[in-house]
Amino acid sequence: MKNDRLNKSSSRDWVRIRMALLGACVLLIWGGLWYRAFQVQVVRGPELTAMAARQHKAAEFERGMRGEIFDRQGRLLAKSTGIQSVYVRPLELEDPEAAVPILAAALEMPAGQVRTLLGRPQNFIWLSRQISDRNARNIINAGLRGVYLTEESARFYPHGHLAGQVLGFVGLDGEGLEGVEKTYDEMLAGRKATFVAQRDASGRRMYLDAQGREEDLRGRNVTLTLDAQIQFFAEEALAATVTSFNGKTGMALVVHVPSGDILAMANYPFFNPNMPRQNAEQWRNRILSDALEPGSTLKPMLMAAALEERVITNDTIYYCEEGRWRLTGVNIRDVKGRGWLPANKILRYSSNICSAKIGLDLGATKYHDYLQKMGFGERSGLPLLGENPGLLRPPRSWYPVDLAAVSFGQGMSANALQMARAYLVLANRGVMRPLRLVREPEQDVGTLSVVLREEVAQTVMRMLQEVVEEDGTGTQARIPGVIGAGKTGTAQKATASGTYGDRYVASFAGFYPGDEPEYFIYVVVDEPHPQHYGGVVAAPAVRDIGLRSLAYAGKLPEGSVFVAQEDDRGQNHGVAQNARVERVSLERNVDTSLEGAAAMEFDLADALDLGRDMVPNVTGMSVRRAVERLRGYGVLPEVEGGGGIVSRQAPEPGQSWPQHERRLTLWLEVS
């Protein structure tokens, strides 16, 4: 009995010991867990949280699309679309050497170039920027680790070279480099936003909520005063004139007289901003940057100043020395020798000798002051960079022969904008009205200023009408049924030695209608040959631009007759006799002209013979490829939405084109 009690007591003691040991182990483990939790969450908590965030979350940047540029009618001139670029993280590549031929084939790049890029000691390398959709699909299909696609913004100019020098272009990173793109870069550029992205175990990016992201990152739009249709008229006429007369370069400017809005600013040779890496010389907007001696197109300013100072009247006569006059050892000549002429005929026949005599009577100081008041020697104030202010020397440095030369437009220089401002003083009854190129955002154009008495401006305008409508030097600028006004210019170019050689600048400045001016048109051709007279070279181009612009605005008479004219040299100035202009047929054609501009160098006449009956299918294509295809039909599509792929179109594929005109709208989506 006693032994049994001892055994039972000993058994109970071992149970207590085991339970105590178990409890101690549990407490030890529980304490260790709490200690570890305290260490992880409290002691090292901030450090580990930061490490996790770096692995799974990242602050990333997003830039909105660049703003669009429109003409005054809302036609799209510049647009940004999404396009793929490819980059590599070399440290993530499993076998860089094996990846070289795969990437070279996918991107259609030389293998050596790819190998060189992959060999750079960097963890981020651009392999190719703004690649085609086909190359992007090749990269996706290759499935290489460490090779990534990212969407960037590419600038697209749907009308090709139309107003190319005015619009300018952007770089690969989307910054404006020339023209309007550069001037308004800060406004057009999309804004940046920072947001948080989370990645899963496979490294795929998952966006979190929209906290911290702006609703609209797009850049602001810019609307110009240009009219793309009139811009096309100006470019077509300018190109034909420069090539016909073997000119070096050319420029054409069209201004809406009542408002001062620039409707067209054309430069030849053209520049296509879709291909900015072509000849950099073609980037130049010569209307801004080229200051040339204006020649006889400056004579109306001389007449206005002399009339304003009452040095002459409309009937004051001067002796033109039968075409040859020697002043302080320098010979001054006219194209044709004449005797006594009144002031209005001096301008009509463009006598250099009589203009020089008027300038000498007016005096250097007064003439210089009026040229300054009309804007010569200073920039126009347009929001474009690189304007040449021209050269107008102070009057104290003018000798009599210098004053005589400036009186007929030699010995000073001006750009086309300065010439336009001065001519608009005459058309606006003596009031200086600033020029305007941008409608939105609103441009600060300054205040109006009175330069001439109204009767003086109207007198000079009547003289300019005689140049075109009477037997003056500008008869080739006539439009039947419309009063024209204008002035020819033929300026000798100075050589490197400072003397005048055998190269010329031909120009013509004209108004339509001449009695109530709506359009001012100025055309300049540099170094034309064998003909170099402004009335032969530039006046027909001004007429063509004016004719088509009036038809476009519905202001052309129903029909009339051009009559061939002969100038004082016995040369034919006019078009063929009885060449009848039908307004109806002309207006039918002007609507298709802008479509021809969108075709860039494509021949519109040939384009309209292609696919005449059915609307093509461009859905699923990139916007660039769609436009390329549609230009073969003579069609410039209207583009809606953002992105780079055509998701739908109207009219639907396979339908017949509308009878009156071909219009097509494309809706875009992100690739």
Short mmCIF file of N, CA and C in Angstrom, two decimals, residues 435-575:
data_model
loop_
_atom_site.label_atom_id
_atom_site.label_comp_id
_atom_site.label_asym_id
_atom_site.label_seq_id
_atom_site.Cartn_x
_atom_site.Cartn_y
_atom_site.Cartn_z
N LEU A 435 -0.04 93.65 -87.42
CA LEU A 435 -0.34 92.34 -87.99
C LEU A 435 -0.61 91.34 -86.88
N ARG A 436 -1.37 90.29 -87.23
CA ARG A 436 -1.70 89.27 -86.25
C ARG A 436 -1.58 87.89 -86.88
N LEU A 437 -0.94 86.97 -86.16
CA LEU A 437 -0.77 85.59 -86.64
C LEU A 437 -1.50 84.58 -85.79
N VAL A 438 -1.74 84.89 -84.52
CA VAL A 438 -2.35 83.94 -83.59
C VAL A 438 -3.68 84.50 -83.09
N ARG A 439 -4.73 83.67 -83.18
CA ARG A 439 -6.06 84.07 -82.69
C ARG A 439 -6.27 83.64 -81.26
N GLU A 440 -5.86 82.43 -80.94
CA GLU A 440 -5.98 81.89 -79.58
C GLU A 440 -4.66 81.22 -79.21
N PRO A 441 -4.02 81.59 -78.13
CA PRO A 441 -4.40 82.64 -77.18
C PRO A 441 -4.35 84.02 -77.83
N GLU A 442 -5.14 84.91 -77.32
CA GLU A 442 -5.24 86.23 -77.93
C GLU A 442 -3.90 86.93 -77.91
N GLN A 443 -3.53 87.48 -79.04
CA GLN A 443 -2.24 88.14 -79.21
C GLN A 443 -2.35 89.61 -78.88
N ASP A 444 -1.41 90.11 -78.10
CA ASP A 444 -1.36 91.53 -77.79
C ASP A 444 -0.75 92.26 -78.99
N VAL A 445 -1.61 92.90 -79.76
CA VAL A 445 -1.16 93.52 -81.01
C VAL A 445 -0.86 95.01 -80.86
N GLY A 446 -1.01 95.55 -79.66
CA GLY A 446 -0.70 96.96 -79.47
C GLY A 446 -1.86 97.86 -79.87
N THR A 447 -1.56 99.12 -80.06
CA THR A 447 -2.58 100.12 -80.36
C THR A 447 -2.46 100.60 -81.80
N LEU A 448 -3.55 101.17 -82.29
CA LEU A 448 -3.55 101.77 -83.62
C LEU A 448 -2.90 103.15 -83.56
N SER A 449 -2.28 103.54 -84.65
CA SER A 449 -1.66 104.86 -84.71
C SER A 449 -1.92 105.47 -86.09
N VAL A 450 -2.15 106.78 -86.10
CA VAL A 450 -2.41 107.50 -87.34
C VAL A 450 -1.08 107.98 -87.91
N VAL A 451 -0.81 107.60 -89.16
CA VAL A 451 0.44 107.95 -89.82
C VAL A 451 0.21 108.99 -90.91
N LEU A 452 -0.89 108.87 -91.65
CA LEU A 452 -1.18 109.75 -92.78
C LEU A 452 -2.60 110.29 -92.68
N ARG A 453 -2.81 111.43 -93.30
CA ARG A 453 -4.17 111.92 -93.45
C ARG A 453 -4.95 110.99 -94.38
N GLU A 454 -6.24 110.85 -94.13
CA GLU A 454 -7.06 109.92 -94.91
C GLU A 454 -7.01 110.24 -96.39
N GLU A 455 -7.07 111.54 -96.75
CA GLU A 455 -7.08 111.89 -98.17
C GLU A 455 -5.75 111.55 -98.85
N VAL A 456 -4.66 111.60 -98.09
CA VAL A 456 -3.36 111.23 -98.65
C VAL A 456 -3.34 109.74 -98.96
N ALA A 457 -3.77 108.92 -98.01
CA ALA A 457 -3.78 107.48 -98.22
C ALA A 457 -4.67 107.11 -99.41
N GLN A 458 -5.82 107.76 -99.52
CA GLN A 458 -6.72 107.44 -100.64
C GLN A 458 -6.13 107.89 -101.97
N THR A 459 -5.39 109.00 -101.98
CA THR A 459 -4.74 109.46 -103.21
C THR A 459 -3.71 108.44 -103.69
N VAL A 460 -2.89 107.93 -102.77
CA VAL A 460 -1.88 106.94 -103.15
C VAL A 460 -2.55 105.65 -103.61
N MET A 461 -3.66 105.26 -102.97
CA MET A 461 -4.38 104.05 -103.39
C MET A 461 -4.90 104.20 -104.81
N ARG A 462 -5.36 105.39 -105.18
CA ARG A 462 -5.83 105.60 -106.56
C ARG A 462 -4.65 105.50 -107.53
N MET A 463 -3.48 105.98 -107.11
CA MET A 463 -2.29 105.84 -107.95
C MET A 463 -1.97 104.35 -108.17
N LEU A 464 -2.10 103.56 -107.11
CA LEU A 464 -1.81 102.13 -107.23
C LEU A 464 -2.83 101.42 -108.13
N GLN A 465 -4.05 101.91 -108.14
CA GLN A 465 -5.04 101.35 -109.07
C GLN A 465 -4.62 101.62 -110.52
N GLU A 466 -4.07 102.81 -110.77
CA GLU A 466 -3.64 103.14 -112.13
C GLU A 466 -2.50 102.22 -112.59
N VAL A 467 -1.64 101.80 -111.65
CA VAL A 467 -0.53 100.91 -111.99
C VAL A 467 -1.06 99.62 -112.61
N VAL A 468 -2.20 99.14 -112.10
CA VAL A 468 -2.76 97.87 -112.56
C VAL A 468 -3.81 98.08 -113.66
N GLU A 469 -4.70 99.02 -113.45
CA GLU A 469 -5.85 99.15 -114.34
C GLU A 469 -5.60 100.05 -115.54
N GLU A 470 -4.60 100.93 -115.47
CA GLU A 470 -4.24 101.75 -116.63
C GLU A 470 -3.06 101.09 -117.34
N ASP A 471 -2.22 101.89 -117.99
CA ASP A 471 -1.10 101.35 -118.75
C ASP A 471 0.18 101.33 -117.93
N GLY A 472 0.06 100.95 -116.65
CA GLY A 472 1.21 100.93 -115.77
C GLY A 472 2.01 99.64 -115.87
N THR A 473 2.92 99.46 -114.94
CA THR A 473 3.81 98.29 -114.97
C THR A 473 3.18 97.04 -114.37
N GLY A 474 1.97 97.17 -113.78
CA GLY A 474 1.36 96.02 -113.11
C GLY A 474 0.16 95.45 -113.79
N THR A 475 0.07 95.55 -115.12
CA THR A 475 -1.13 95.08 -115.82
C THR A 475 -1.33 93.58 -115.73
N GLN A 476 -0.27 92.84 -115.47
CA GLN A 476 -0.44 91.39 -115.37
C GLN A 476 -1.14 90.98 -114.08
N ALA A 477 -1.37 91.92 -113.19
CA ALA A 477 -2.08 91.62 -111.95
C ALA A 477 -3.58 91.82 -112.10
N ARG A 478 -4.06 92.16 -113.29
CA ARG A 478 -5.50 92.41 -113.46
C ARG A 478 -6.32 91.15 -113.28
N ILE A 479 -7.45 91.31 -112.60
CA ILE A 479 -8.47 90.27 -112.51
C ILE A 479 -9.74 90.84 -113.12
N PRO A 480 -10.29 90.19 -114.14
CA PRO A 480 -11.46 90.75 -114.82
C PRO A 480 -12.64 90.94 -113.88
N GLY A 481 -13.22 92.13 -113.94
CA GLY A 481 -14.38 92.43 -113.12
C GLY A 481 -14.06 92.87 -111.71
N VAL A 482 -12.78 92.86 -111.34
CA VAL A 482 -12.35 93.25 -109.99
C VAL A 482 -11.30 94.34 -110.14
N ILE A 483 -11.48 95.45 -109.44
CA ILE A 483 -10.49 96.52 -109.47
C ILE A 483 -9.26 96.06 -108.69
N GLY A 484 -8.11 96.17 -109.32
CA GLY A 484 -6.86 95.82 -108.67
C GLY A 484 -6.02 97.05 -108.40
N ALA A 485 -5.13 96.95 -107.44
CA ALA A 485 -4.19 98.03 -107.14
C ALA A 485 -2.89 97.38 -106.69
N GLY A 486 -1.78 98.03 -107.03
CA GLY A 486 -0.52 97.42 -106.62
C GLY A 486 0.69 98.15 -107.18
N LYS A 487 1.84 97.60 -106.87
CA LYS A 487 3.09 98.20 -107.32
C LYS A 487 4.12 97.11 -107.58
N THR A 488 4.80 97.25 -108.72
CA THR A 488 5.88 96.33 -109.08
C THR A 488 7.18 96.76 -108.41
N GLY A 489 8.08 95.79 -108.28
CA GLY A 489 9.40 96.09 -107.74
C GLY A 489 10.46 95.23 -108.40
N THR A 490 11.56 95.86 -108.83
CA THR A 490 12.70 95.14 -109.41
C THR A 490 13.96 95.75 -108.79
N ALA A 491 14.53 95.05 -107.82
CA ALA A 491 15.67 95.59 -107.08
C ALA A 491 16.94 94.84 -107.46
N GLN A 492 18.02 95.61 -107.71
CA GLN A 492 19.33 94.99 -107.92
C GLN A 492 19.88 94.52 -106.59
N LYS A 493 20.55 93.36 -106.61
CA LYS A 493 21.16 92.83 -105.41
C LYS A 493 22.63 93.27 -105.33
N ALA A 494 23.03 93.62 -104.13
CA ALA A 494 24.42 94.03 -103.93
C ALA A 494 25.33 92.81 -103.94
N THR A 495 26.53 93.00 -104.43
CA THR A 495 27.53 91.93 -104.44
C THR A 495 28.34 91.98 -103.14
N ALA A 496 29.24 91.03 -102.99
CA ALA A 496 30.09 90.98 -101.80
C ALA A 496 30.98 92.22 -101.68
N SER A 497 31.30 92.83 -102.81
CA SER A 497 32.16 94.02 -102.79
C SER A 497 31.39 95.30 -102.50
N GLY A 498 30.06 95.20 -102.39
CA GLY A 498 29.26 96.38 -102.08
C GLY A 498 28.68 97.08 -103.30
N THR A 499 29.03 96.63 -104.49
CA THR A 499 28.47 97.22 -105.70
C THR A 499 27.25 96.39 -106.15
N TYR A 500 26.51 96.92 -107.10
CA TYR A 500 25.34 96.22 -107.61
C TYR A 500 25.73 95.43 -108.86
N GLY A 501 25.26 94.16 -108.90
CA GLY A 501 25.59 93.29 -110.01
C GLY A 501 24.41 93.01 -110.91
N ASP A 502 24.40 91.81 -111.49
CA ASP A 502 23.37 91.46 -112.47
C ASP A 502 22.35 90.49 -111.89
N ARG A 503 22.21 90.45 -110.55
CA ARG A 503 21.19 89.63 -109.91
C ARG A 503 20.11 90.55 -109.34
N TYR A 504 18.86 90.07 -109.39
CA TYR A 504 17.73 90.92 -109.04
C TYR A 504 16.77 90.21 -108.09
N VAL A 505 15.94 91.03 -107.45
CA VAL A 505 14.81 90.55 -106.67
C VAL A 505 13.55 91.13 -107.30
N ALA A 506 12.66 90.25 -107.76
CA ALA A 506 11.41 90.69 -108.39
C ALA A 506 10.28 90.58 -107.39
N SER A 507 9.44 91.61 -107.31
CA SER A 507 8.36 91.60 -106.32
C SER A 507 7.13 92.33 -106.86
N PHE A 508 6.02 92.05 -106.23
CA PHE A 508 4.78 92.78 -106.52
C PHE A 508 3.94 92.79 -105.26
N ALA A 509 3.40 93.98 -104.92
CA ALA A 509 2.50 94.15 -103.79
C ALA A 509 1.15 94.59 -104.34
N GLY A 510 0.09 93.84 -104.03
CA GLY A 510 -1.20 94.15 -104.63
C GLY A 510 -2.35 94.06 -103.66
N PHE A 511 -3.45 94.75 -104.02
CA PHE A 511 -4.70 94.74 -103.25
C PHE A 511 -5.84 94.27 -104.15
N TYR A 512 -6.74 93.47 -103.56
CA TYR A 512 -8.00 93.10 -104.22
C TYR A 512 -9.12 93.15 -103.20
N PRO A 513 -10.23 93.81 -103.55
CA PRO A 513 -10.39 94.81 -104.62
C PRO A 513 -9.58 96.06 -104.30
N GLY A 514 -9.18 96.78 -105.32
CA GLY A 514 -8.33 97.94 -105.13
C GLY A 514 -9.06 99.12 -104.51
N ASP A 515 -10.37 99.22 -104.71
CA ASP A 515 -11.11 100.36 -104.17
C ASP A 515 -11.56 100.13 -102.72
N GLU A 516 -11.88 98.89 -102.36
CA GLU A 516 -12.23 98.53 -100.99
C GLU A 516 -11.42 97.29 -100.63
N PRO A 517 -10.16 97.45 -100.26
CA PRO A 517 -9.26 96.30 -100.14
C PRO A 517 -9.71 95.26 -99.12
N GLU A 518 -9.73 94.02 -99.56
CA GLU A 518 -10.01 92.87 -98.71
C GLU A 518 -8.73 92.08 -98.44
N TYR A 519 -7.94 91.89 -99.53
CA TYR A 519 -6.71 91.11 -99.43
C TYR A 519 -5.52 91.96 -99.86
N PHE A 520 -4.45 91.88 -99.08
CA PHE A 520 -3.15 92.38 -99.51
C PHE A 520 -2.27 91.17 -99.80
N ILE A 521 -1.65 91.15 -100.98
CA ILE A 521 -0.84 90.01 -101.40
C ILE A 521 0.53 90.52 -101.84
N TYR A 522 1.56 89.91 -101.30
CA TYR A 522 2.93 90.33 -101.59
C TYR A 522 3.73 89.10 -101.99
N VAL A 523 4.31 89.13 -103.18
CA VAL A 523 5.10 88.00 -103.69
C VAL A 523 6.49 88.50 -104.04
N VAL A 524 7.51 87.75 -103.62
CA VAL A 524 8.90 88.08 -103.89
C VAL A 524 9.59 86.84 -104.45
N VAL A 525 10.35 87.02 -105.54
CA VAL A 525 11.14 85.94 -106.12
C VAL A 525 12.59 86.41 -106.17
N ASP A 526 13.48 85.63 -105.56
CA ASP A 526 14.89 85.99 -105.48
C ASP A 526 15.66 85.41 -106.66
N GLU A 527 16.35 86.28 -107.37
CA GLU A 527 17.22 85.93 -108.49
C GLU A 527 16.52 85.16 -109.61
N PRO A 528 15.40 85.69 -110.12
CA PRO A 528 14.79 85.04 -111.29
C PRO A 528 15.59 85.34 -112.54
N HIS A 529 15.52 84.46 -113.51
CA HIS A 529 16.17 84.70 -114.80
C HIS A 529 15.55 83.75 -115.84
N PRO A 530 15.57 84.10 -117.11
CA PRO A 530 16.18 85.31 -117.69
C PRO A 530 15.38 86.58 -117.43
N GLN A 531 14.06 86.48 -117.18
CA GLN A 531 13.28 87.67 -116.84
C GLN A 531 13.46 87.99 -115.37
N HIS A 532 13.52 89.30 -115.05
CA HIS A 532 13.69 89.66 -113.65
C HIS A 532 12.80 90.83 -113.23
N TYR A 533 11.92 91.30 -114.10
CA TYR A 533 11.05 92.42 -113.75
C TYR A 533 9.88 91.94 -112.89
N GLY A 534 9.56 92.73 -111.84
CA GLY A 534 8.48 92.37 -110.94
C GLY A 534 7.14 92.25 -111.64
N GLY A 535 6.90 93.09 -112.64
CA GLY A 535 5.63 93.04 -113.37
C GLY A 535 5.48 91.79 -114.20
N VAL A 536 6.58 91.16 -114.56
CA VAL A 536 6.55 89.94 -115.38
C VAL A 536 6.59 88.69 -114.50
N VAL A 537 7.42 88.73 -113.45
CA VAL A 537 7.66 87.55 -112.63
C VAL A 537 6.63 87.42 -111.51
N ALA A 538 6.47 88.46 -110.69
CA ALA A 538 5.69 88.35 -109.46
C ALA A 538 4.22 88.72 -109.63
N ALA A 539 3.92 89.67 -110.53
CA ALA A 539 2.53 90.13 -110.66
C ALA A 539 1.56 89.00 -111.04
N PRO A 540 1.91 88.10 -111.98
CA PRO A 540 0.97 87.01 -112.29
C PRO A 540 0.69 86.10 -111.09
N ALA A 541 1.68 85.88 -110.24
CA ALA A 541 1.46 85.05 -109.05
C ALA A 541 0.49 85.74 -108.09
N VAL A 542 0.65 87.05 -107.92
CA VAL A 542 -0.28 87.80 -107.07
C VAL A 542 -1.69 87.71 -107.64
N ARG A 543 -1.81 87.85 -108.95
CA ARG A 543 -3.12 87.73 -109.59
C ARG A 543 -3.74 86.36 -109.33
N ASP A 544 -2.95 85.30 -109.48
CA ASP A 544 -3.49 83.95 -109.30
C ASP A 544 -3.96 83.74 -107.87
N ILE A 545 -3.17 84.20 -106.90
CA ILE A 545 -3.57 84.05 -105.51
C ILE A 545 -4.84 84.85 -105.24
N GLY A 546 -4.88 86.08 -105.74
CA GLY A 546 -6.07 86.90 -105.55
C GLY A 546 -7.30 86.32 -106.20
N LEU A 547 -7.14 85.79 -107.42
CA LEU A 547 -8.26 85.20 -108.15
C LEU A 547 -8.87 84.05 -107.38
N ARG A 548 -8.03 83.14 -106.91
CA ARG A 548 -8.54 81.95 -106.22
C ARG A 548 -9.06 82.30 -104.82
N SER A 549 -8.45 83.30 -104.18
CA SER A 549 -8.93 83.71 -102.86
C SER A 549 -10.30 84.37 -102.96
N LEU A 550 -10.50 85.20 -103.98
CA LEU A 550 -11.81 85.82 -104.18
C LEU A 550 -12.87 84.78 -104.50
N ALA A 551 -12.52 83.79 -105.32
CA ALA A 551 -13.46 82.71 -105.63
C ALA A 551 -13.79 81.91 -104.38
N TYR A 552 -12.80 81.63 -103.58
CA TYR A 552 -12.99 80.89 -102.34
C TYR A 552 -13.93 81.64 -101.39
N ALA A 553 -13.81 82.97 -101.38
CA ALA A 553 -14.67 83.79 -100.52
C ALA A 553 -16.00 84.12 -101.17
N GLY A 554 -16.22 83.66 -102.41
CA GLY A 554 -17.47 83.93 -103.11
C GLY A 554 -17.61 85.36 -103.58
N LYS A 555 -16.47 86.01 -103.89
CA LYS A 555 -16.50 87.42 -104.29
C LYS A 555 -15.99 87.64 -105.70
N LEU A 556 -15.94 86.58 -106.50
CA LEU A 556 -15.47 86.72 -107.87
C LEU A 556 -16.67 86.91 -108.80
N PRO A 557 -16.59 87.85 -109.74
CA PRO A 557 -17.70 88.04 -110.68
C PRO A 557 -17.96 86.78 -111.50
N GLU A 558 -19.13 86.72 -112.11
CA GLU A 558 -19.55 85.52 -112.84
C GLU A 558 -18.61 85.16 -113.98
N GLY A 559 -18.06 86.09 -114.65
CA GLY A 559 -17.15 85.77 -115.75
C GLY A 559 -16.61 87.05 -116.36
N SER A 560 -15.46 86.96 -116.96
CA SER A 560 -14.87 88.13 -117.60
C SER A 560 -13.81 87.67 -118.56
N VAL A 561 -13.08 88.63 -119.15
CA VAL A 561 -12.10 88.31 -120.19
C VAL A 561 -10.76 88.93 -119.83
N PHE A 562 -9.71 88.12 -119.91
CA PHE A 562 -8.35 88.64 -119.80
C PHE A 562 -7.90 89.10 -121.18
N VAL A 563 -7.26 90.26 -121.24
CA VAL A 563 -6.73 90.75 -122.50
C VAL A 563 -5.22 90.88 -122.39
N ALA A 564 -4.52 90.32 -123.33
CA ALA A 564 -3.06 90.39 -123.31
C ALA A 564 -2.60 91.83 -123.44
N GLN A 565 -1.60 92.20 -122.68
CA GLN A 565 -1.07 93.56 -122.70
C GLN A 565 0.41 93.52 -123.04
N GLU A 566 0.91 94.63 -123.56
CA GLU A 566 2.34 94.77 -123.80
C GLU A 566 2.86 95.90 -122.94
N ASP A 567 4.03 95.68 -122.34
CA ASP A 567 4.61 96.74 -121.52
C ASP A 567 5.47 97.66 -122.39
N ASP A 568 6.18 98.53 -121.71
CA ASP A 568 6.97 99.51 -122.44
C ASP A 568 8.14 98.89 -123.18
N ARG A 569 8.46 97.64 -122.85
CA ARG A 569 9.57 96.97 -123.55
C ARG A 569 9.05 96.12 -124.69
N GLY A 570 7.74 96.21 -124.95
CA GLY A 570 7.17 95.44 -126.03
C GLY A 570 7.00 93.97 -125.71
N GLN A 571 7.01 93.63 -124.39
CA GLN A 571 6.89 92.23 -124.00
C GLN A 571 5.47 91.92 -123.62
N ASN A 572 5.04 90.72 -123.92
CA ASN A 572 3.67 90.31 -123.62
C ASN A 572 3.53 90.04 -122.13
N HIS A 573 2.56 90.72 -121.49
CA HIS A 573 2.34 90.56 -120.06
C HIS A 573 1.14 89.70 -119.75
N GLY A 574 0.19 89.62 -120.63
CA GLY A 574 -1.09 89.02 -120.27
C GLY A 574 -1.20 87.57 -120.60
N VAL A 575 -2.34 87.01 -120.24
CA VAL A 575 -2.63 85.63 -120.61
C VAL A 575 -3.27 85.64 -121.98
#
